[in-house]
Coordinates of C-alpha atoms in Angstrom, one line a residue:
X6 CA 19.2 -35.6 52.3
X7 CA 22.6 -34.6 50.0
X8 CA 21.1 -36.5 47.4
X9 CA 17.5 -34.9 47.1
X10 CA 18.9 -31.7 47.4
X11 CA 21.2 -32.6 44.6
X12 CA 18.4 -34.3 43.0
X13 CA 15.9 -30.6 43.1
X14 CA 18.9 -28.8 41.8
X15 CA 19.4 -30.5 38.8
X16 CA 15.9 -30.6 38.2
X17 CA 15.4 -26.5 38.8
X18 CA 18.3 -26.4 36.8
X19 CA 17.0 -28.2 33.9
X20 CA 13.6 -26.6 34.2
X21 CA 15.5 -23.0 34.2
X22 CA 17.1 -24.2 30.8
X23 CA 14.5 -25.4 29.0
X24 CA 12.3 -22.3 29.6
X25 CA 12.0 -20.1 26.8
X26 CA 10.6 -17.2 28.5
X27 CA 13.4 -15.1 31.1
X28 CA 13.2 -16.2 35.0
X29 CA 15.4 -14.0 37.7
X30 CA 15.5 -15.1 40.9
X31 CA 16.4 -11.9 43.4
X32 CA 17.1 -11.1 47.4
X33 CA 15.3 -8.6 49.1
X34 CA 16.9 -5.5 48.2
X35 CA 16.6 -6.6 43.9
X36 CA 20.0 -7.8 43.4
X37 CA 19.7 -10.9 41.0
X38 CA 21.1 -14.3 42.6
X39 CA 20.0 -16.7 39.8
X40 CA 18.8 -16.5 36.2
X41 CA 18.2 -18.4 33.3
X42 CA 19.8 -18.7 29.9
X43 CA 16.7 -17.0 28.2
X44 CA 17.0 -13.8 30.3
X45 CA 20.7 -13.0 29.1
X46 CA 19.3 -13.9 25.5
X47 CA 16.5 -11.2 27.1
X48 CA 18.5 -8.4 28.0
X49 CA 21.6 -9.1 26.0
X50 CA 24.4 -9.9 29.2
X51 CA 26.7 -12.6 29.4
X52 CA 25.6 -15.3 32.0
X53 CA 27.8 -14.5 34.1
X54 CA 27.7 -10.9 33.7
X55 CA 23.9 -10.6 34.7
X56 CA 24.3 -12.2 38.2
X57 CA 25.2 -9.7 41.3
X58 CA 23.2 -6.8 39.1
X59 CA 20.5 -5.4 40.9
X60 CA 16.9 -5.8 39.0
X61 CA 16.7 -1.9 38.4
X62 CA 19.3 -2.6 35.6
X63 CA 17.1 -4.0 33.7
X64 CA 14.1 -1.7 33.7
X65 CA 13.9 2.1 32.0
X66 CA 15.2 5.1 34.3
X67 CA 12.0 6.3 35.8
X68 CA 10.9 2.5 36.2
X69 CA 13.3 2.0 38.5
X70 CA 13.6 4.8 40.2
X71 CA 10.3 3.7 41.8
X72 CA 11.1 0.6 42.2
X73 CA 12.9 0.6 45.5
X74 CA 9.6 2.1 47.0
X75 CA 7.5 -1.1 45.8
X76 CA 9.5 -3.7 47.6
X77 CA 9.8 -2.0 50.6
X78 CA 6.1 -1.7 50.6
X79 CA 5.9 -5.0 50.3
X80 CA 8.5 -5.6 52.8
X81 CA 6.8 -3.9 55.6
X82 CA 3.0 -4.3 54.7
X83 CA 3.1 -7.7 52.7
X84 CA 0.3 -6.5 50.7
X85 CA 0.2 -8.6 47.0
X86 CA -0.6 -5.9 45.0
X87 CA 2.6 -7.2 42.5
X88 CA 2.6 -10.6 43.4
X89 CA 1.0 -13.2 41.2
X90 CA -0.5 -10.2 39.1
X91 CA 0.6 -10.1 35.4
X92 CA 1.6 -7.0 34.0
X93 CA 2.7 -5.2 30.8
X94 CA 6.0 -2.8 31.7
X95 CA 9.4 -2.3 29.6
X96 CA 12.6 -3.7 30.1
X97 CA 16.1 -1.8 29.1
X98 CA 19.1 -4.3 27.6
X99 CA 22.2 -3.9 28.5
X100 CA 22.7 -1.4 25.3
X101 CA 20.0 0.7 26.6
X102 CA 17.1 -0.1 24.0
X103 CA 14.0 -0.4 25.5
X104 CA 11.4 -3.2 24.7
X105 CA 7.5 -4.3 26.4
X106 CA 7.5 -7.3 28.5
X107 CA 5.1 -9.1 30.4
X108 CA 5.8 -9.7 33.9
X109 CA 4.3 -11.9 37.0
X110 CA 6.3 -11.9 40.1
X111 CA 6.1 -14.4 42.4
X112 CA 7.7 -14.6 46.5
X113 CA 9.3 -16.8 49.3
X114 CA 10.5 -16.6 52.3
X115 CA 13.4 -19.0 53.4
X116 CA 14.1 -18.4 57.4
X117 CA 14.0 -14.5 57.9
X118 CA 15.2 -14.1 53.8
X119 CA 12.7 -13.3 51.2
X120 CA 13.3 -14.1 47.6
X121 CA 11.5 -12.9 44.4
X122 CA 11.2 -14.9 41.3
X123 CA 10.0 -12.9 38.3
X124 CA 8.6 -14.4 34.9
X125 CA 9.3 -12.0 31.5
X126 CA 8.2 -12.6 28.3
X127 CA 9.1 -10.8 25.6
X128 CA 6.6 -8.9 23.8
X129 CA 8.1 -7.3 21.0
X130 CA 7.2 -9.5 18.2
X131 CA 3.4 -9.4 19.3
X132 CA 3.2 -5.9 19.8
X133 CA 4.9 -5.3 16.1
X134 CA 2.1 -7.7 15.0
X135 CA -0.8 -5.5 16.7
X136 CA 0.5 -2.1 15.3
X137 CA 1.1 -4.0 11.6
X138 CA -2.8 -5.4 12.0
X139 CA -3.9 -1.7 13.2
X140 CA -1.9 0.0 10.6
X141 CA -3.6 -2.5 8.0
X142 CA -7.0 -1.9 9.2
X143 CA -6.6 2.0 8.7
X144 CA -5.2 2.0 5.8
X145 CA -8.0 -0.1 4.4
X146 CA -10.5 2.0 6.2
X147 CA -9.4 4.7 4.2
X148 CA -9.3 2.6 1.0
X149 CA -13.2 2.2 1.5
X150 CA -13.7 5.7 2.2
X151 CA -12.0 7.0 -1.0
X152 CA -13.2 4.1 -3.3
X153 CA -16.9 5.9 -2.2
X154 CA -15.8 9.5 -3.1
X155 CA -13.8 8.5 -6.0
X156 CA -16.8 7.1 -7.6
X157 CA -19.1 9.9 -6.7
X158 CA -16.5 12.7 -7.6
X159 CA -15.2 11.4 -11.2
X160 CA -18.9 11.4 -12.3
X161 CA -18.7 14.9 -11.5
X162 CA -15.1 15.4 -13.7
X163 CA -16.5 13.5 -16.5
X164 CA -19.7 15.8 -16.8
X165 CA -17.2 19.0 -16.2
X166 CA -14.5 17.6 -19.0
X167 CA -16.7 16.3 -21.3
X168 CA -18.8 19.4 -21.7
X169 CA -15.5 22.1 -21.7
X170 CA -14.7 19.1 -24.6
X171 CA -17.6 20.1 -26.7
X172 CA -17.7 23.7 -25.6
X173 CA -14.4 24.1 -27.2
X174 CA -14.8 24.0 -31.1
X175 CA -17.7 27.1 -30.1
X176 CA -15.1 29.3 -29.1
X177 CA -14.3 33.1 -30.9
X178 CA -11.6 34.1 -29.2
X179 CA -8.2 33.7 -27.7
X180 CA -9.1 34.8 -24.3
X181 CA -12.1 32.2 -24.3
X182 CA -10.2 29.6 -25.2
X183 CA -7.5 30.0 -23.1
X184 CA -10.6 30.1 -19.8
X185 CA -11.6 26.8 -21.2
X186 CA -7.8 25.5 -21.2
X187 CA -7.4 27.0 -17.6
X188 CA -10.7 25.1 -17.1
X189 CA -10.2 21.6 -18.4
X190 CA -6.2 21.7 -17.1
X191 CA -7.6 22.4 -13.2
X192 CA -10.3 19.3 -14.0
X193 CA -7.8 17.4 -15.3
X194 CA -5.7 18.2 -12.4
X195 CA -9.0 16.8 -9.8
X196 CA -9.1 13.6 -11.8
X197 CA -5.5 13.1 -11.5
X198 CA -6.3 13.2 -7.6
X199 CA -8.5 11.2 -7.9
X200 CA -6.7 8.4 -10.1
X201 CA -3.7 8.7 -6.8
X202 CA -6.4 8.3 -4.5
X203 CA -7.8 5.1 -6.2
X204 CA -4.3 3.7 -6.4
X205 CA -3.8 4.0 -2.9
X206 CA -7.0 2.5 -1.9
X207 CA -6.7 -0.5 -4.4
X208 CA -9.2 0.4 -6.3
X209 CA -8.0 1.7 -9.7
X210 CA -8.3 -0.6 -12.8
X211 CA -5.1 -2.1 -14.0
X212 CA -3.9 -2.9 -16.7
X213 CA -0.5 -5.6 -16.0
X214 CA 1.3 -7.0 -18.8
X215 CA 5.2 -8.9 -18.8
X216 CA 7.7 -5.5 -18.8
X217 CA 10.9 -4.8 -18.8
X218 CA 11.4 -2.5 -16.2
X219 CA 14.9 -2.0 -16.9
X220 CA 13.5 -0.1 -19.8
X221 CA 11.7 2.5 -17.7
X222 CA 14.2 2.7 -15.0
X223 CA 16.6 3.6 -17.7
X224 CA 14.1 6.2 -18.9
X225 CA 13.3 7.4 -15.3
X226 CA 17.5 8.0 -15.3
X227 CA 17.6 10.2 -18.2
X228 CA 14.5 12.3 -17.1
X229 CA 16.3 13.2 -13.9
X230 CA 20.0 13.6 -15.5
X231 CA 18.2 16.4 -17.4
X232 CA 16.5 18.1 -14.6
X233 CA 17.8 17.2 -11.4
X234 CA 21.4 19.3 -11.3
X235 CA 24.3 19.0 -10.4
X236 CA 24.2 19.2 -6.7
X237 CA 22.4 15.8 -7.1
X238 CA 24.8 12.0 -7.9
X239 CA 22.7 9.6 -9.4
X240 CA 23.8 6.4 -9.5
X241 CA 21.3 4.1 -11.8
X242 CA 22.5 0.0 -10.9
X243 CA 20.7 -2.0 -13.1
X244 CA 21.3 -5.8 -12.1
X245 CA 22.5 -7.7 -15.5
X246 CA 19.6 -10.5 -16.6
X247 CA 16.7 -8.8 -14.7
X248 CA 13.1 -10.6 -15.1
X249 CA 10.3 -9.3 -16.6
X250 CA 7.9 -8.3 -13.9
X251 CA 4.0 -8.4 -14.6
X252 CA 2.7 -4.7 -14.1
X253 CA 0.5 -1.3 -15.4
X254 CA 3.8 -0.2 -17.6
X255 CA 2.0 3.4 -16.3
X256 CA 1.8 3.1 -13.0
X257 CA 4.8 1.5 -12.8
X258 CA 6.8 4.3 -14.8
X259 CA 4.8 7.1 -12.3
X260 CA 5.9 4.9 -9.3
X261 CA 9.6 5.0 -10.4
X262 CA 9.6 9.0 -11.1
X263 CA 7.5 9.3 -7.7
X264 CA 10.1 7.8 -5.3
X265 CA 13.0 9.8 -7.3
X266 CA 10.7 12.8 -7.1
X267 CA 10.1 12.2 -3.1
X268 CA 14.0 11.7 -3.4
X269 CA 15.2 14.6 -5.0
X270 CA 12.7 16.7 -2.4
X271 CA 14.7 15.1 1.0
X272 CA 17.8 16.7 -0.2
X273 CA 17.2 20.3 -0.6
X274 CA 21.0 20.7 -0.3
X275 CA 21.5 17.4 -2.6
X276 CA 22.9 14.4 -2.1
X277 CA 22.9 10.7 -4.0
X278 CA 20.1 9.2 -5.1
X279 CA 20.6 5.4 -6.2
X280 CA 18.2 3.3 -8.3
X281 CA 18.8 0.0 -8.4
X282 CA 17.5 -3.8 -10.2
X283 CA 17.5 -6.7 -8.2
X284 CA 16.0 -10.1 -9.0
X285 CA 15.6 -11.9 -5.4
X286 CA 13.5 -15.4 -4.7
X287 CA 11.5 -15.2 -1.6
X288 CA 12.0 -18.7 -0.5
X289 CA 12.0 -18.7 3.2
X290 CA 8.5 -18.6 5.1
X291 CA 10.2 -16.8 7.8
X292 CA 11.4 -14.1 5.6
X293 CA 8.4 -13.5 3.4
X294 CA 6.7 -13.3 7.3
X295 CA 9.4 -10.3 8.4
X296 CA 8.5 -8.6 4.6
X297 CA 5.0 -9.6 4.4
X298 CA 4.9 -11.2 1.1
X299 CA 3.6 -14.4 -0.4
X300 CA 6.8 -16.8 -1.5
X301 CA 8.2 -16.7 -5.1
X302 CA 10.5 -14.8 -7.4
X303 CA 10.0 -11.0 -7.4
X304 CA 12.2 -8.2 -9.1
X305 CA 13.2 -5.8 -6.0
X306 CA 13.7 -2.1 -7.5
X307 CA 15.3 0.6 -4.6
X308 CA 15.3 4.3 -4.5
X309 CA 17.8 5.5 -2.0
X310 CA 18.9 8.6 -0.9
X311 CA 20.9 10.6 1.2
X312 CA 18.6 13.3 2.7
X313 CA 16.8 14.4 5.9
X314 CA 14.8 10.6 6.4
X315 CA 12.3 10.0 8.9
X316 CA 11.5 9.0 12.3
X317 CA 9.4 6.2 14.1
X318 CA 6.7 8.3 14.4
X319 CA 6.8 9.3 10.5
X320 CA 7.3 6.3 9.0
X321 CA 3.9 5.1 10.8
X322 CA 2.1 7.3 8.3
X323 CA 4.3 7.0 5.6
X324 CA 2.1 5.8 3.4
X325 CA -1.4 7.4 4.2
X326 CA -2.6 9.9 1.9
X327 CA -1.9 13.7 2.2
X328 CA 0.4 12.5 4.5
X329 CA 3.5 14.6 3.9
X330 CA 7.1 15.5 5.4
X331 CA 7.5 18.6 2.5
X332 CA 7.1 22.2 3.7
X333 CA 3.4 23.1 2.7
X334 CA 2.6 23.3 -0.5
X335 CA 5.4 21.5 -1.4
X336 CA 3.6 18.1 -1.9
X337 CA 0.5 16.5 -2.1
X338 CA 1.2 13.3 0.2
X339 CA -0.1 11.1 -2.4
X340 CA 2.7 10.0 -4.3
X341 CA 4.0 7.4 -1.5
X342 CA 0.5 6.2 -0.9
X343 CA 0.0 5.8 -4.9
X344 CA 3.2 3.9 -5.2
X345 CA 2.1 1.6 -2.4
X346 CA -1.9 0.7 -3.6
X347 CA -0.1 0.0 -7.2
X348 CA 2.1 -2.3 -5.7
X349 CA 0.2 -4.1 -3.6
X350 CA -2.9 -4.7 -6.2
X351 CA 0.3 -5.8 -8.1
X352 CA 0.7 -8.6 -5.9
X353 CA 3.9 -7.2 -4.0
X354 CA 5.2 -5.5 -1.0
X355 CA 6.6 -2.2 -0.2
X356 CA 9.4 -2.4 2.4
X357 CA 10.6 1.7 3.5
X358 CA 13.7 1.9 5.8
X359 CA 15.1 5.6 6.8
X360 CA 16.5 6.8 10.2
X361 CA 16.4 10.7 10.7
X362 CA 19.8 12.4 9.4
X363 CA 20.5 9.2 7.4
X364 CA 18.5 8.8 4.6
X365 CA 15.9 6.8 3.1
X366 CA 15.4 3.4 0.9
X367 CA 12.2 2.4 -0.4
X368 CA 11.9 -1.4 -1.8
X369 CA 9.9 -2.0 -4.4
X370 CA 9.0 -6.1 -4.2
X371 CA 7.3 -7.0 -8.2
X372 CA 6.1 -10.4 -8.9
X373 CA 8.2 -12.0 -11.8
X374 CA 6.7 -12.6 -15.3
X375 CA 8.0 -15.6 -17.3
X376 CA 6.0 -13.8 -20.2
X377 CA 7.8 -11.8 -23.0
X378 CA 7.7 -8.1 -22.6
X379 CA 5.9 -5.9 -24.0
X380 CA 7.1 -3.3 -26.1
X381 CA 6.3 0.6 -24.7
X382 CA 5.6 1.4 -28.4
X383 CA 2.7 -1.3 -28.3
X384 CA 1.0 0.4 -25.8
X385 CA 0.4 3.7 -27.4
X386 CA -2.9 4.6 -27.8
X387 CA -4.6 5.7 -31.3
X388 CA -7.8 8.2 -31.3
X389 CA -10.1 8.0 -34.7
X390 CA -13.2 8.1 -35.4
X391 CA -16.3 6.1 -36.4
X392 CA -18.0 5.1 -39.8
X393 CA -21.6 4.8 -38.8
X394 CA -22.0 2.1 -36.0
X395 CA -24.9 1.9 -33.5
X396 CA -23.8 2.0 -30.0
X397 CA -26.0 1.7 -27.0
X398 CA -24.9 4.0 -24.0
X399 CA -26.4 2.8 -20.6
X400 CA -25.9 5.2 -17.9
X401 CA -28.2 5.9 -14.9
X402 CA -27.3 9.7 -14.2
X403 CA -28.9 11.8 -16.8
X404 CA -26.2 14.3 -16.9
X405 CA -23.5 11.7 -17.6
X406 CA -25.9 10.0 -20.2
X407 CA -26.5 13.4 -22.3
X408 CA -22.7 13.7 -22.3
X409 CA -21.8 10.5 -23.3
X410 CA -24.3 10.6 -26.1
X411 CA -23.1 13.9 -27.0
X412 CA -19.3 12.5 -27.4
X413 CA -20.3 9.4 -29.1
X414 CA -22.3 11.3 -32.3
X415 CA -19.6 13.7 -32.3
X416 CA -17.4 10.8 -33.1
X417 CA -19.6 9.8 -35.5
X418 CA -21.6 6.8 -34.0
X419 CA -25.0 6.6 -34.1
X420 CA -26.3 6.1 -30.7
X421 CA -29.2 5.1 -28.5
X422 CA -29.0 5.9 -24.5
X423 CA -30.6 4.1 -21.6
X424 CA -31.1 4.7 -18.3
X425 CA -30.4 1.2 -16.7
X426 CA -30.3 -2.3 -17.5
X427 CA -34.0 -3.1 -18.0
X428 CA -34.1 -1.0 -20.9
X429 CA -30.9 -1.4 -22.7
X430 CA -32.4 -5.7 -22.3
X431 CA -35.5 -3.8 -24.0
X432 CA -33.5 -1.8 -26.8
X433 CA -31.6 -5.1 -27.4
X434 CA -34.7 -7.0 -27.8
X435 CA -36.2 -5.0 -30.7
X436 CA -32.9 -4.3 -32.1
X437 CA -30.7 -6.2 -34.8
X438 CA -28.3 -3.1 -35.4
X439 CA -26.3 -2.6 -32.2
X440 CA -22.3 -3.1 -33.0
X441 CA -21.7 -1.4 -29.3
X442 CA -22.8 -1.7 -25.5
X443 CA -21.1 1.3 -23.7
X444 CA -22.1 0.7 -20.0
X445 CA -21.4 2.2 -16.6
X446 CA -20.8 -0.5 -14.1
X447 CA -22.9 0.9 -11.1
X448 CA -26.3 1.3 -12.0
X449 CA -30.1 0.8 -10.0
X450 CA -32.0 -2.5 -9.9
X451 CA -31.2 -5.6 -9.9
X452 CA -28.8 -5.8 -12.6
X453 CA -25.2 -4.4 -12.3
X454 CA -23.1 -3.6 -15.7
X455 CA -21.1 -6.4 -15.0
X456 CA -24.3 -8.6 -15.1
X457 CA -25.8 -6.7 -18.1
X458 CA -22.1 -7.0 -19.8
X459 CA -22.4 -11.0 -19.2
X460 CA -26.1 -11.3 -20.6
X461 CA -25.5 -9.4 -23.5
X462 CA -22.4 -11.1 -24.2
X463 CA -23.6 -15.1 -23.7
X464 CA -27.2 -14.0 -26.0
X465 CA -25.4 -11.3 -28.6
X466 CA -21.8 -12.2 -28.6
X467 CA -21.6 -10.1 -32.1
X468 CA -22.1 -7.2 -29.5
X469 CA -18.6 -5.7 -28.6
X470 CA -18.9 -4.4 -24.7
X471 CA -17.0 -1.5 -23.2
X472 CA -17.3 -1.0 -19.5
X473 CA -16.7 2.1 -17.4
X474 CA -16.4 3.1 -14.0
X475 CA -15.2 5.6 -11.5
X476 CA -15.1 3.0 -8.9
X477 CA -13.1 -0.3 -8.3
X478 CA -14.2 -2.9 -10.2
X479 CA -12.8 -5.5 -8.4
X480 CA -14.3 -3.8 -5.3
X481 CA -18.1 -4.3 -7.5
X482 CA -17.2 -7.7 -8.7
X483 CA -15.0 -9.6 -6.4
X484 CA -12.3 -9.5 -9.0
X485 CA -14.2 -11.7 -11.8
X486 CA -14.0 -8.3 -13.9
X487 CA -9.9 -8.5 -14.3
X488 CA -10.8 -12.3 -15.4
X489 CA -13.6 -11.9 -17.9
X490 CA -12.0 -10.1 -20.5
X491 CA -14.4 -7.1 -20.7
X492 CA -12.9 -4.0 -21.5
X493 CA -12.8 -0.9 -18.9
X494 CA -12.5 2.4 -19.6
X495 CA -11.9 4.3 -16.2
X496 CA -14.1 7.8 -15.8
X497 CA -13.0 10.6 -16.2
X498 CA -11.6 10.3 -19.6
X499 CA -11.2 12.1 -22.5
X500 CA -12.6 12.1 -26.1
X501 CA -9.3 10.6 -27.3
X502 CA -9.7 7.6 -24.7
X503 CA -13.1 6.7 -25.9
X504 CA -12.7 7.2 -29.3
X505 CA -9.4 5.0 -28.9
X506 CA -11.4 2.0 -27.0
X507 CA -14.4 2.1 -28.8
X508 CA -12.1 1.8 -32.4
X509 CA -9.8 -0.8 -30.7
X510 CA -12.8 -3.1 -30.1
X511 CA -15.0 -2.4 -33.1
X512 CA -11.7 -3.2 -35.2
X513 CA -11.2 -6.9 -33.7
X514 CA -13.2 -8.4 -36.2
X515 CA -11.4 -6.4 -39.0
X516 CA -7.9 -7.5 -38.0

């Protein structure tokens, strides 16, 4: 008999060990007689330490404050209400953080003794993964939302802009032009919205090329050394040999000044504000799970500072636009929410740490570019105008269309509009003369301007193409856009921008 007994201990005692989830054995008034090495991993006691406590240690205050009541219910009525019923409660570690657990409790009686066993797992990880997968699916419920206005509210800009554009060489008088400037200023203003709005949603157009960005944190540094004041340390650590990261050198520049700006605005009173370089290799699948990034080399930029931070509860909706922590009218609640679209239609991560009273870092994660940068000079845009050439306009909304053509003759084109794909194919047809397709991507039919942009190109490849859109052209064309080489010229713009794209691309053959 000695020997079986012996034998069912060592086998409880090895089934105890290998389990991975906790097990407490306890008497009938909770105190724990038995445990495995999983529940001290659990609840953070020594093995020896968690033996002789009583069960209500390891559950919240008002927990188990009740839970004296339950077993002597059970005690006295024997009803099963608890037993062999799984539930979701919280459990409280020894340094009073509290964490959800799954429990099942089990009973026996030995002679006139009962005994409990309970069964916890741990929940934490899987409940971190369901409010990451809800936070995702908001945030790109939103993104589709936006994308839809966005597209629907720039057509509106560009009509607005474009005609204060041409009303403004008719103007007499100071006080009329400075209504017009007033005007086009608050439109420009909407657009800009706009533009944060897309960014956020992943739907503005890109443009990513090999940078340096030491170059524009460097240039981010001596914007705020001129205006930020004295009450303010800024500390600029740039790490020696940084890569090149592939990136929009504009939205990465706005990023940069919007987290200093966001920065600067949690210390009222001041405070440091550090911006810092990194180059970091992502080379553990467990750690590129924790950050939620893909594997590889990335250039990690941080923007810390010193001020007010954030809770829980904030931090949830950091990064949802018009979300703010700013008195009112003190911020948009776009610039975060910018920052992160940019990034992660960049291919990266955004990783924001803050604790109230201590402070905030934001973590930029950039992919790595083995390309040569680009020089900021390079990117400057020229505005001229033309010598002649025909260009078709295709646009489907008759307001636009009038504008457009408007802007292109006053740039001295010679232009032809129609109103969808059918008849710019028709106009092509009995056409030799056409040097230019200028075409909106979202038209009516069958034919998209991506499709009409592909046609024209495989039968007239003398034709030069110039695409534009309010919308998110990867949205409309599964990304194939960003890989075909058409150019893009995102509404609302401004004479200079299409007088600069148009010249770019009618000069190609020239250079």
């Amino acid at each position: 008999m000695t020997n079986v007994t012996a034998k069912n201990e060592a086998l409880l005692d090895a089934l105890l060990n290998a389990a991975v989830d906790a097990i407490i054995v306890s008497d009938e008034t909770g105190n724990i007689i038995r445990s495995n090495p999983a529940a001290s991993k659990m609840f953070g006691y020594e093995p020896d330490e968690i033996l002789g406590l009583n069960v209500r240690s390891l559950m919240p205050d008002k927990m188990a404050a009740k839970h004296g009541d339950f077993l002597q219910r059970y005690l006295e009525t024997r009803e099963t209400s608890i037993i062999g019923v799984g539930r979701d409660l919280e459990g409280q570690k020894k340094d009073g953080s509290i964490f959800p657990v799954h429990l099942s409790i089990g009973s026996a009686e030995v002679g006139r003794q009962v005994f409990f066993v309970g069964v916890l797992h741990d929940l934490t990880e899987r409940k971190n993964a369901e409010t990451a997968l809800n936070r995702s699916q908001r945030l790109e419920a939103i993104g589709q939302l936006t994308g839809g206005v966005a597209h629907d509210f720039n057509n509106l800009l560009t009509v607005v802009i474009g005609n204060l554009e041409l009303l403004e060489p008719t103007l007499r008088t100071k006080e009329q032009s400075e209504l017009l400037n007033d005007a086009l200023e608050s439109a420009e203003h909407g657009a800009d919205l706009i533009h944060r709005l897309l960014a956020f949603a992943r739907r503005s157009p890109l443009a990513p090329v090999p940078v340096d960005i030491s170059v524009f944190v460097d240039r981010v540094g001596k914007i705020l050394a001129r205006t930020i004041g004295a009450r303010y340390d800024l500390n600029i650590v740039p790490s020696p040999n940084i890569w090149h990261v592939h990136a929009d050198p504009a939205q990465l520049q706005t990023a940069i000044l919007n987290l200093a700006f966001n920065a600067q605005d949690a210390m009222p009173d001041g405070g440091k504000l550090v911006i810092e370089t990194s180059n970091i290799v992502i080379d553990d699948a467990f750690m590129a799970k924790e950050i939620e990034i893909e594997m590889g080399r990335y250039v990690r930029l941080s923007v810390t500072d010193t001020g007010h931070g954030m809770s829980q509860a904030e931090l949830g909706q950091a990064f949802e636009p018009f979300f703010t922590t700013k008195p009112a009218r003190k911020g948009t609640g776009l610039g975060l929410s910018m920052v992160y679209g940019f990034v992660k239609q960049s291919g990266g991560h955004v990783a924001l740490y803050s604790e109230p009273g201590q402070g905030t870092t934001v973590n930029l994660y950039l992919p790595a570019s083995d390309g040569d940068a680009v020089k900021v000079d390079d990117l400057t845009k020229v505005s001229v105008a033309g010598n002649g050439q025909t260009i078709l306009a295709v646009e489907d909304n008759p307001a636009i269309q009038q504008i457009s053509l408007l802007r292109l003759e006053a740039l001295n084109y010679n232009v032809i509009g129609a109103a969808d794909a059918a008849e710019a194919l028709e106009f092509l047809a009995d056409r030799s003369d056409i040097d230019l397709m200028f075409t909106d991507l979202v038209m009516p039919g069958d034919m998209t301007g991506y499709d009409l942009a592909k046609t024209v190109h495989e039968k007239r490849p003398r034709i030069k193409i110039l695409l534009t859109s309010g919308y998110a052209e990867d949205l409309l064309n599964g990304g194939t856009l960003s890989k075909s080489g058409f150019r893009l010229l995102r509404k609302p713009y401004r004479q200079a921008d299409i007088a600069a794209e148009i010249h770019a691309l009618l000069s190609e053959d020239q250079s």
